Amino acid sequence: MKSYADILSQRVLPRVSRPGQYVGLEINARCPDPAAADVTVALAFPDTYTIGISHLGSQVLYHMLNELPAVACDRSYTPLPDMEAVLRAERVPLFGWETRCSLRDFDVLGFSLPYELCVTNVLTMLDLAGIPLHARDRGEDDPLVVGGDSLADSPEPLADFFDLFIPGDGEEPLRELVELLRDLKRTGATREDKLLAIARTVPSVYVPRFYAPDYETAARFDAPAAVRPTRDDVPAEIPRACLPSLAETPAMERPLVPLSEGVHERVMIEVMRGCPNACRFCQAGSTRLPVRARSVDEILRIARAAVANTGYREISLLSLSTSDYPQLDELIDRLTTEFTPRNVSLSLPSLRVDSQLRQLPKLTSEVRKGGLTIAAEAGSERLRTAIRKRITEDDMLAGVRAAYEAGWRSVKVYFMAGLPGETEEDLDAIASLCRRLSDVRKEVDGQRGAISASVSWFVPKPHTPMQWAPMRDADYFHSVRRRLRDLTQRSAVNVKFHFIERSLLEAVLARGDRRVGAAIEAAWRSGARLDSWDEHFDYARWTRAFEDTGIDPAFYAHRELPTDAPLPWSHIRCRREPALLLAEYQRLRDAL
C-alpha cells in the first residue's frame, strides 16, 4: 500500500482551509501497520470531519476492528470542496487519515449511512478514491464497499453503488465478515466468490448483486419496486442484526479526540440501545429493538477511563430516550457525586418530559443547564395520542416548571408538521403550547421563559407504522410556516423551520426503490455535495436530476403506499413484523 504522506503534507494541506482536520494525529488513534495485516479496513463517514469524528457508532467499529488479530482499520471523511478540488488537481486519491494510503488499496471500505442527505457524499468519496461508482464495474483489486447504519434498513436507492449492506447492529456481522474475508483471501477466491460466500454464510448481510427489483409486481400495484433474490442459495429476507447485550460492544474508554473542531467534544457513553416508547413515526424506535441497557457500574467504569484518557470535562449519556434508562436516578446520583468535585459536568441530551422529569431536577443540580429539550412532536393532545407520543400538556408544564426552579432558563421544543389528520387547530396548538411553556416561568421568577420551537416536516419512514402514509406537499408546508410565524409574532417564542425542499428529498430517498439511484448519480454529477449543509444544498440540482432520469418525486413521497404490496425494504426483516406495523397504522387512522 502506497502512502501519500509526503505529497499531502507538502502539496495539498498548505492549500486548503482548516488543514488540521486532515492531519489524522488524534489522541487515541490506533490503526496498526496495514502491511502487517491480513485484512485492511477503512471506515468512511460520508460527511465532513467535524461531523464524522463525533459519530459514536463509527468510533465503536473502529476500536472493535483494531482489536481483532491481523486486522488494520483506518478512517476517512468527506473533504470540503476546496480539499476536493486540490486532491483532483494534484491527482492524489482520497486516503486513510492515519496511514495516508488510498482508500482503493484497502480490502474493505465501510460507510456509515446515518441520514439520507449523505448519499452524494458517498459518490464523492468513491470517485476521489478511484473506485468505480457502480458495484458491477469493480474489479479484483477494488475493495468491497459496505454500507451500514440507518440507510441500510432501506438500501435500494444506493444498491447500485454498494457491494453489500449490513442492516442493524454492525458489530457482530462486521467481525464475521472480516474473519471470513481473511480465510477467503488465503484461498485466492475471486470477488464474485467472496460476495457469494458472504451472502450465504454471514447473517444479516444483504448483497444487492444477487437480487433484482420486481418491476412487474410493482406495476400491478402501482407502487415502488421491492426486490427478489435471483439465486436459490441466498436468503429471501435478511434479518436485521441485533446485538444481545451492550456488554458485547466495545466500551469507549479511549475515544478519538479531534485535532480540529468536532460537533461533540465530550465523553459520549451509550447507556441504552433501543427505545420502549414505540412512537408510530419513529424509525429508530421501531428498528432498534429490543431495548438493552448497560449497568450503572459499567457506565461508571467507562466514564472514569474516558475522562482520564481524553481530558474532556463533560460526560454525555446517549440513547434514543435517556430518561427511560431503568436506573437513571441512581446513575445521575453516582456520576454527579464522583465527577462534580473534579469539575466534570453531566449532560442529558434526550429527556422525556413527563412525571419523571418533575423529580429529575432535584437530582441534577450539577448537570449543565444550557437548555432543556422537549420532543413534543405535536401541539395537541389528540394528535400526540394518535402518533403514540405519550406525554401530556400537564406533564410538560409541570416538568418545565420544575426545570425552571432547578436553574434552567430556556426550553427547546421539537414539533413535526404535516402529520396525518393534522388540522388548523393542531397547528394553532403548537403556538399555544409554546406560550404556556414560556409563561410557566412567571410562576418561578416573574419572567417569561425563552422558548425555541423547532418545526420539522413529517417524512414517512420505512419499517414504521406510518411508512404507508403520504407526505404533504411543499405548498402545504409553506402555508404552515406562514401560519406559525403569524401566531408567534411579538412573543417570547422563536420558531425555526427545517428546509422544506430538503425534507421532500429525504422522503424520496427514504421510500425510493432502485431506480432512484440514477437520480442520485445525476445530482452528484451536476455538483450536489454536502446536502445536509445549508451553504451547499441546492435543490435545483435535484429537480433537474429527477427530470433527466424520469423520476417523479411525488410517486415516492406524496402517495399513500398500498398496504397489500411488498415495499422496497420488505426484504430487510426487523423485529416488528409487517402485520404488527399495519395494525398500528390502522389504529392511527382510526384515531384520526
XYZ file of C-alpha atoms in Angstrom, residues 34-582:
549
model
C -1.522 -2.225 7.167
C 1.448 -4.017 5.615
C 1.464 -6.426 8.559
C -2.296 -7.095 8.469
C -4.143 -9.916 6.765
C -7.243 -7.737 6.247
C -7.352 -3.947 5.955
C -10.483 -1.902 6.523
C -11.185 1.787 6.016
C -14.267 3.181 7.753
C -15.649 6.086 5.734
C -18.016 8.684 7.146
C -19.854 10.463 4.306
C -19.788 13.926 5.820
C -17.075 16.292 6.950
C -14.510 15.568 9.638
C -16.343 17.925 12.012
C -19.397 15.643 11.918
C -17.737 12.282 11.440
C -15.142 12.480 14.210
C -18.022 12.848 16.685
C -20.022 9.879 15.365
C -20.083 7.334 18.165
C -21.020 4.331 16.024
C -18.029 4.800 13.735
C -15.690 5.019 16.693
C -17.121 1.833 18.194
C -16.473 -0.133 14.990
C -13.029 1.443 14.572
C -11.888 0.296 18.004
C -13.550 -3.115 17.640
C -11.806 -3.871 14.339
C -8.411 -2.765 15.601
C -8.791 -5.228 18.473
C -9.022 -8.142 16.023
C -5.802 -10.031 15.287
C -4.162 -9.267 11.917
C -6.691 -6.516 11.101
C -5.810 -2.868 10.454
C -8.623 -0.303 10.437
C -8.208 3.304 9.308
C -10.728 6.158 8.895
C -11.747 8.683 6.258
C -14.205 11.566 5.907
C -15.705 13.671 3.125
C -13.370 16.541 2.227
C -14.694 20.069 1.961
C -14.983 21.437 -1.609
C -11.615 23.199 -1.503
C -9.874 19.991 -0.444
C -11.741 18.012 -3.110
C -10.539 20.473 -5.758
C -6.896 20.263 -4.633
C -6.949 16.450 -4.487
C -8.274 16.335 -8.034
C -5.775 18.937 -9.273
C -2.840 17.074 -7.701
C -4.250 13.655 -8.680
C -3.983 12.457 -5.100
C -6.569 9.816 -4.133
C -8.748 10.127 -1.058
C -6.855 8.489 1.769
C -6.991 6.940 5.202
C -6.411 9.603 7.842
C -3.735 7.613 9.684
C -1.987 5.504 7.037
C -2.250 8.151 4.257
C -2.934 5.249 1.867
C -5.532 5.390 -0.890
C -8.932 4.062 0.102
C -8.819 1.902 -3.003
C -5.932 -0.106 -1.515
C -7.968 -1.421 1.433
C -9.763 -4.757 1.381
C -12.982 -3.292 2.783
C -14.380 0.224 2.578
C -17.196 0.562 5.115
C -19.587 3.517 5.049
C -21.777 4.622 7.939
C -25.020 5.901 6.403
C -26.823 7.747 9.209
C -29.083 10.086 7.188
C -30.497 10.375 3.688
C -28.697 13.539 2.623
C -25.271 11.928 2.852
C -25.812 9.895 -0.329
C -23.965 12.155 -2.773
C -21.013 12.313 -0.374
C -20.652 8.553 -0.800
C -20.143 9.050 -4.528
C -17.665 11.860 -3.919
C -15.548 9.626 -1.706
C -15.677 6.665 -4.084
C -14.725 8.826 -7.049
C -11.905 10.607 -5.232
C -10.500 7.225 -4.226
C -10.532 5.972 -7.822
C -13.133 3.289 -7.063
C -15.801 2.734 -9.769
C -19.135 4.152 -8.638
C -21.117 1.072 -9.660
C -20.521 -2.232 -7.929
C -20.862 -4.088 -11.243
C -17.821 -2.231 -12.627
C -15.400 -3.064 -9.807
C -12.568 -5.472 -10.332
C -10.472 -7.824 -8.258
C -8.254 -5.013 -6.958
C -11.118 -2.858 -5.692
C -12.305 -3.030 -2.087
C -15.631 -4.471 -1.047
C -17.844 -1.436 -0.412
C -20.070 -1.992 2.640
C -22.945 0.169 3.920
C -24.371 0.222 7.424
C -26.342 2.398 9.866
C -29.871 3.759 9.264
C -29.931 3.747 5.448
C -29.045 0.049 5.391
C -32.606 -0.560 6.633
C -33.948 0.716 3.270
C -30.932 0.399 0.979
C -32.390 0.150 -2.527
C -31.673 3.737 -3.720
C -27.985 3.036 -3.016
C -27.941 -0.604 -4.125
C -26.086 0.023 -7.393
C -23.183 1.649 -5.557
C -22.609 -0.896 -2.772
C -21.334 -4.453 -2.787
C -23.166 -5.272 0.432
C -25.128 -3.795 3.316
C -25.283 -4.678 6.994
C -28.658 -3.597 8.427
C -28.807 -3.338 12.205
C -26.116 -3.570 14.866
C -22.923 -3.859 12.872
C -20.522 -5.193 15.489
C -21.005 -8.947 15.060
C -21.702 -9.161 11.278
C -18.721 -6.944 10.504
C -16.473 -9.055 12.698
C -17.677 -12.236 10.963
C -17.284 -10.663 7.534
C -13.679 -9.636 8.210
C -12.783 -13.071 9.574
C -14.389 -14.811 6.581
C -12.624 -12.467 4.196
C -9.289 -13.308 5.803
C -9.895 -17.002 5.118
C -11.127 -16.370 1.567
C -8.058 -14.302 0.687
C -5.847 -17.233 1.615
C -7.686 -19.469 -0.867
C -7.368 -16.971 -3.714
C -11.136 -16.526 -4.004
C -12.417 -14.178 -6.708
C -14.519 -11.123 -5.944
C -17.669 -12.989 -7.000
C -16.728 -15.952 -4.803
C -16.231 -13.657 -1.820
C -19.588 -11.943 -2.251
C -21.442 -15.228 -2.644
C -19.743 -16.760 0.399
C -20.614 -13.683 2.457
C -24.247 -13.736 1.300
C -24.573 -17.414 2.141
C -22.794 -17.573 5.492
C -22.775 -14.211 7.269
C -26.156 -13.455 8.885
C -27.713 -10.027 8.382
C -25.770 -9.185 5.221
C -27.551 -8.077 2.042
C -25.645 -8.394 -1.253
C -27.658 -6.483 -3.917
C -25.832 -8.250 -6.777
C -27.878 -11.392 -6.080
C -31.261 -9.607 -6.015
C -33.302 -7.777 -8.647
C -36.225 -5.311 -8.496
C -39.617 -6.845 -9.207
C -40.996 -4.189 -11.561
C -43.829 -6.423 -12.802
C -45.385 -6.689 -9.332
C -44.693 -3.006 -8.725
C -46.590 -2.038 -11.879
C -49.540 -4.222 -10.867
C -49.829 -2.441 -7.514
C -48.743 0.964 -8.879
C -46.071 1.007 -6.164
C -42.301 1.294 -5.768
C -40.482 -1.934 -6.570
C -39.457 -4.496 -3.977
C -36.624 -6.930 -4.721
C -36.410 -10.700 -5.133
C -33.381 -12.989 -4.951
C -32.030 -14.130 -8.309
C -30.480 -17.286 -6.804
C -31.902 -20.076 -4.670
C -28.889 -20.169 -2.342
C -29.229 -16.660 -0.860
C -31.879 -15.682 1.709
C -35.118 -14.083 0.533
C -35.203 -11.998 3.710
C -32.281 -10.500 5.597
C -32.817 -10.283 9.375
C -31.679 -7.042 10.904
C -28.642 -7.708 13.130
C -29.235 -7.396 16.855
C -26.510 -7.421 19.488
C -27.876 -9.341 22.511
C -26.199 -7.128 25.100
C -24.356 -3.810 25.162
C -21.696 -5.553 27.207
C -20.682 -7.174 23.896
C -19.944 -3.875 22.173
C -16.615 -2.104 22.768
C -16.650 0.250 25.742
C -15.462 3.647 24.538
C -12.768 4.104 27.152
C -10.266 5.663 24.707
C -12.340 7.660 22.204
C -10.679 9.682 19.496
C -10.035 13.294 20.466
C -10.174 15.525 17.364
C -7.326 17.844 16.393
C -9.769 20.169 14.640
C -13.191 21.128 15.952
C -15.821 18.406 16.281
C -19.535 18.953 16.819
C -19.381 16.978 20.081
C -16.263 17.382 22.182
C -17.130 15.381 25.243
C -17.175 11.842 26.567
C -20.126 10.032 24.991
C -21.457 6.885 26.636
C -24.213 4.805 25.088
C -26.245 3.902 28.159
C -29.060 2.147 26.315
C -29.834 0.917 22.799
C -33.424 0.882 21.641
C -36.471 2.760 22.884
C -39.520 1.429 24.764
C -41.935 4.150 23.618
C -42.896 2.828 20.150
C -43.915 6.168 18.651
C -45.636 5.395 15.355
C -43.477 7.746 13.263
C -40.037 6.817 14.625
C -37.811 4.572 12.511
C -35.111 4.198 15.164
C -37.694 3.273 17.794
C -39.204 0.641 15.502
C -35.972 -0.945 14.303
C -33.509 -0.835 17.201
C -35.230 -3.396 19.344
C -35.174 -4.907 21.886
C -34.160 -2.355 24.480
C -30.743 -3.135 26.008
C -29.110 -1.148 28.813
C -25.650 -1.004 30.352
C -25.296 -1.470 34.095
C -24.617 1.543 36.294
C -21.286 0.055 37.364
C -20.209 -0.391 33.738
C -21.137 3.182 32.867
C -19.151 4.490 35.839
C -16.151 2.424 34.791
C -16.307 3.729 31.198
C -16.716 7.318 32.398
C -13.655 7.140 34.669
C -11.463 5.709 31.926
C -12.718 8.021 29.168
C -12.265 11.184 31.226
C -8.736 10.100 32.129
C -7.884 9.230 28.510
C -9.306 12.346 26.846
C -9.172 15.278 29.234
C -12.796 16.106 28.435
C -14.783 17.929 31.099
C -18.251 16.801 30.103
C -19.969 13.401 30.060
C -22.974 12.873 27.806
C -25.355 9.952 28.372
C -26.628 8.808 24.988
C -29.637 6.783 23.932
C -32.834 7.306 21.969
C -34.539 8.211 25.258
C -32.110 8.605 28.143
C -34.903 9.325 30.603
C -36.121 5.751 30.083
C -32.867 4.273 31.352
C -34.085 1.973 34.161
C -31.665 3.151 36.889
C -31.433 6.799 35.840
C -31.816 8.236 39.357
C -29.015 6.074 40.727
C -26.816 6.727 37.689
C -27.104 10.510 37.898
C -26.548 10.480 41.649
C -23.379 8.400 41.383
C -21.991 10.327 38.402
C -22.528 13.736 39.974
C -21.152 12.563 43.324
C -17.938 11.348 41.685
C -17.360 13.889 38.927
C -18.711 17.205 40.210
C -15.742 17.647 42.618
C -13.487 17.127 39.575
C -15.262 19.891 37.593
C -16.636 17.386 35.089
C -20.227 18.179 34.123
C -23.016 15.876 33.012
C -25.341 16.427 30.068
C -28.592 14.606 29.341
C -29.425 15.305 25.694
C -32.696 13.402 25.427
C -35.129 13.792 28.293
C -38.776 12.785 28.137
C -40.831 15.445 29.862
C -43.347 13.592 31.968
C -43.900 12.871 35.630
C -40.342 11.550 35.880
C -38.836 14.922 34.963
C -40.718 16.567 37.815
C -38.349 14.709 40.137
C -35.283 14.892 37.922
C -34.142 18.485 38.624
C -33.674 17.592 42.276
C -31.106 15.024 41.189
C -29.370 17.118 38.566
C -28.296 20.305 40.301
C -24.837 19.793 38.829
C -25.992 18.952 35.286
C -25.005 21.558 32.704
C -28.061 23.731 32.121
C -27.534 25.076 28.632
C -31.147 24.362 27.780
C -33.888 21.797 28.221
C -35.113 19.891 25.173
C -38.644 18.532 24.795
C -39.741 16.348 21.891
C -43.449 17.212 21.946
C -43.846 16.346 18.211
C -47.443 17.644 18.065
C -49.196 20.585 19.662
C -52.493 18.913 20.529
C -53.254 16.016 22.833
C -55.398 14.475 20.081
C -52.522 14.274 17.598
C -49.957 13.167 20.189
C -52.250 10.316 21.150
C -52.669 9.302 17.509
C -48.904 9.054 16.917
C -48.321 7.398 20.330
C -46.333 10.276 21.773
C -47.184 9.579 25.375
C -46.706 12.917 27.048
C -49.455 15.264 28.155
C -49.563 19.023 28.316
C -49.891 18.859 32.107
C -46.718 16.771 32.311
C -44.840 19.205 30.092
C -45.938 22.243 32.091
C -45.103 20.592 35.419
C -41.775 19.315 34.148
C -40.730 22.683 32.735
C -41.773 24.434 35.937
C -39.555 22.052 37.911
C -36.712 22.673 35.463
C -37.030 26.456 35.832
C -36.941 26.038 39.608
C -33.766 23.954 39.268
C -31.996 26.608 37.208
C -32.878 26.041 33.574
C -33.770 29.281 31.776
C -34.540 28.234 28.201
C -36.513 25.446 26.599
C -36.316 23.990 23.097
C -39.370 22.136 21.820
C -39.410 19.872 18.773
C -42.536 19.576 16.636
C -43.480 17.907 13.366
C -45.945 19.439 10.927
C -47.722 17.578 8.170
C -48.739 14.592 10.299
C -51.688 12.543 9.020
C -55.006 14.023 10.094
C -53.451 17.363 11.055
C -55.860 20.318 11.214
C -55.522 24.080 11.670
C -56.476 23.572 15.317
C -53.497 21.225 15.748
C -51.183 23.856 14.282
C -52.628 26.574 16.499
C -51.988 24.268 19.465
C -48.240 24.393 18.720
C -48.154 28.144 19.286
C -50.477 27.888 22.283
C -48.356 25.210 23.979
C -45.170 27.216 23.457
C -46.722 30.312 25.014
C -47.855 28.292 28.040
C -44.377 26.821 28.487
C -42.950 30.327 28.390
C -45.484 31.702 30.887
C -44.744 28.956 33.407
C -41.513 30.708 34.286
C -43.531 33.659 35.611
C -44.607 31.421 38.472
C -40.921 30.923 39.358
C -39.224 34.328 38.960
C -41.742 36.597 37.268
C -40.133 36.462 33.833
C -41.069 34.772 30.589
C -39.053 31.727 29.587
C -37.278 31.739 26.244
C -38.885 29.105 24.031
C -37.255 27.926 20.832
C -39.648 25.855 18.735
C -38.081 23.745 16.010
C -40.573 22.576 13.391
C -39.642 19.752 11.038
C -41.780 18.295 8.282
C -43.185 14.811 8.665
C -41.290 12.320 6.488
C -42.814 8.794 6.430
C -40.001 6.371 7.222
C -39.594 2.668 6.380
C -40.276 -0.005 8.995
C -42.680 2.229 10.950
C -46.477 2.093 11.216
C -46.551 5.366 9.265
C -44.426 4.070 6.363
C -47.537 3.852 4.162
C -48.717 7.419 4.879
C -48.280 10.154 2.272
C -46.125 13.198 2.873
C -47.795 16.584 2.452
C -46.644 18.697 -0.485
C -44.496 21.832 -0.440
C -47.460 24.239 -0.703
C -48.938 22.834 2.498
C -45.663 23.224 4.379
C -45.248 26.808 3.180
C -48.737 27.606 4.478
C -47.898 26.044 7.857
C -44.747 28.131 8.113
C -46.652 31.336 7.415
C -49.371 30.456 9.939
C -46.970 29.657 12.795
C -44.909 32.768 12.158
C -48.047 34.891 12.357
C -49.190 33.181 15.560
C -45.878 33.670 17.392
C -45.105 37.251 16.441
C -44.332 39.602 19.340
C -43.893 36.751 21.817
C -41.079 35.008 23.675
C -41.406 32.113 21.237
C -38.849 31.834 18.446
C -39.876 29.370 15.727
C -37.371 27.835 13.341
C -38.220 25.587 10.433
C -36.378 22.843 8.592
C -35.705 23.312 4.877
C -38.897 22.209 3.144
C -37.128 21.050 -0.032
C -34.596 19.075 1.992
C -37.377 17.165 3.753
C -39.075 16.438 0.429
C -35.816 14.979 -0.822
C -35.456 12.889 2.346
C -38.836 11.300 1.653
C -37.842 10.275 -1.882
C -34.540 8.825 -0.697
C -36.160 7.069 2.271
C -39.025 5.428 0.340
C -37.329 5.043 -3.017
C -36.580 1.876 -4.955
C -33.505 1.018 -7.002
C -34.500 3.406 -9.807
C -33.802 6.392 -7.549
C -30.087 5.594 -7.708
C -29.914 7.084 -11.208
C -31.174 10.419 -9.865
C -28.633 10.330 -7.029
C -25.837 9.883 -9.546
C -27.207 12.598 -11.847
C -27.450 15.070 -8.962
C -23.896 14.253 -7.894
C -22.561 14.670 -11.429
C -24.227 18.100 -11.604
C -22.376 19.167 -8.450
C -24.528 18.076 -5.500
C -22.295 17.912 -2.431
C -22.792 18.107 1.342
C -26.571 18.385 1.011
C -27.120 18.477 4.784
C -25.205 21.784 4.894
C -27.264 24.938 4.270
C -24.464 26.647 2.335
C -24.078 23.730 -0.088
C -27.605 22.400 -0.594
C -29.119 23.270 -3.981
C -32.500 21.683 -4.621
C -32.436 22.849 -8.244
C -29.739 20.250 -8.944
C -32.007 17.532 -7.617
C -35.006 18.825 -9.559
C -33.012 18.624 -12.786
C -31.693 15.187 -11.828
C -35.221 13.851 -11.291
C -36.343 15.293 -14.630
C -33.305 13.954 -16.508
C -33.751 10.429 -15.116
C -37.530 10.282 -15.396
C -38.080 10.025 -11.647
C -41.297 11.535 -10.277
C -40.628 12.580 -6.647
C -44.365 12.658 -5.895
C -44.639 8.952 -6.765
C -42.380 8.124 -3.809
C -43.143 10.958 -1.371
C -46.750 12.112 -1.701
C -48.778 8.960 -2.257
C -50.229 6.586 0.294
C -48.425 3.339 -0.420
C -50.592 0.236 -0.968
C -50.770 -1.846 2.181
C -51.081 -5.121 0.254
C -47.919 -4.721 -1.842
C -44.313 -5.567 -0.956
C -42.210 -2.460 -0.358
C -38.631 -1.710 -1.472
C -37.422 -2.529 2.035
C -39.611 -5.581 2.686
C -36.626 -7.930 2.319
C -34.974 -6.317 5.368
C -36.770 -8.032 8.241
C -36.966 -6.120 11.501
C -38.188 -7.293 14.880
C -41.613 -5.677 14.440
C -43.426 -7.764 11.845
C -45.208 -6.074 8.904
C -48.580 -7.291 10.210
C -47.969 -5.530 13.519
C -46.952 -2.310 11.737
C -50.066 -2.459 9.581
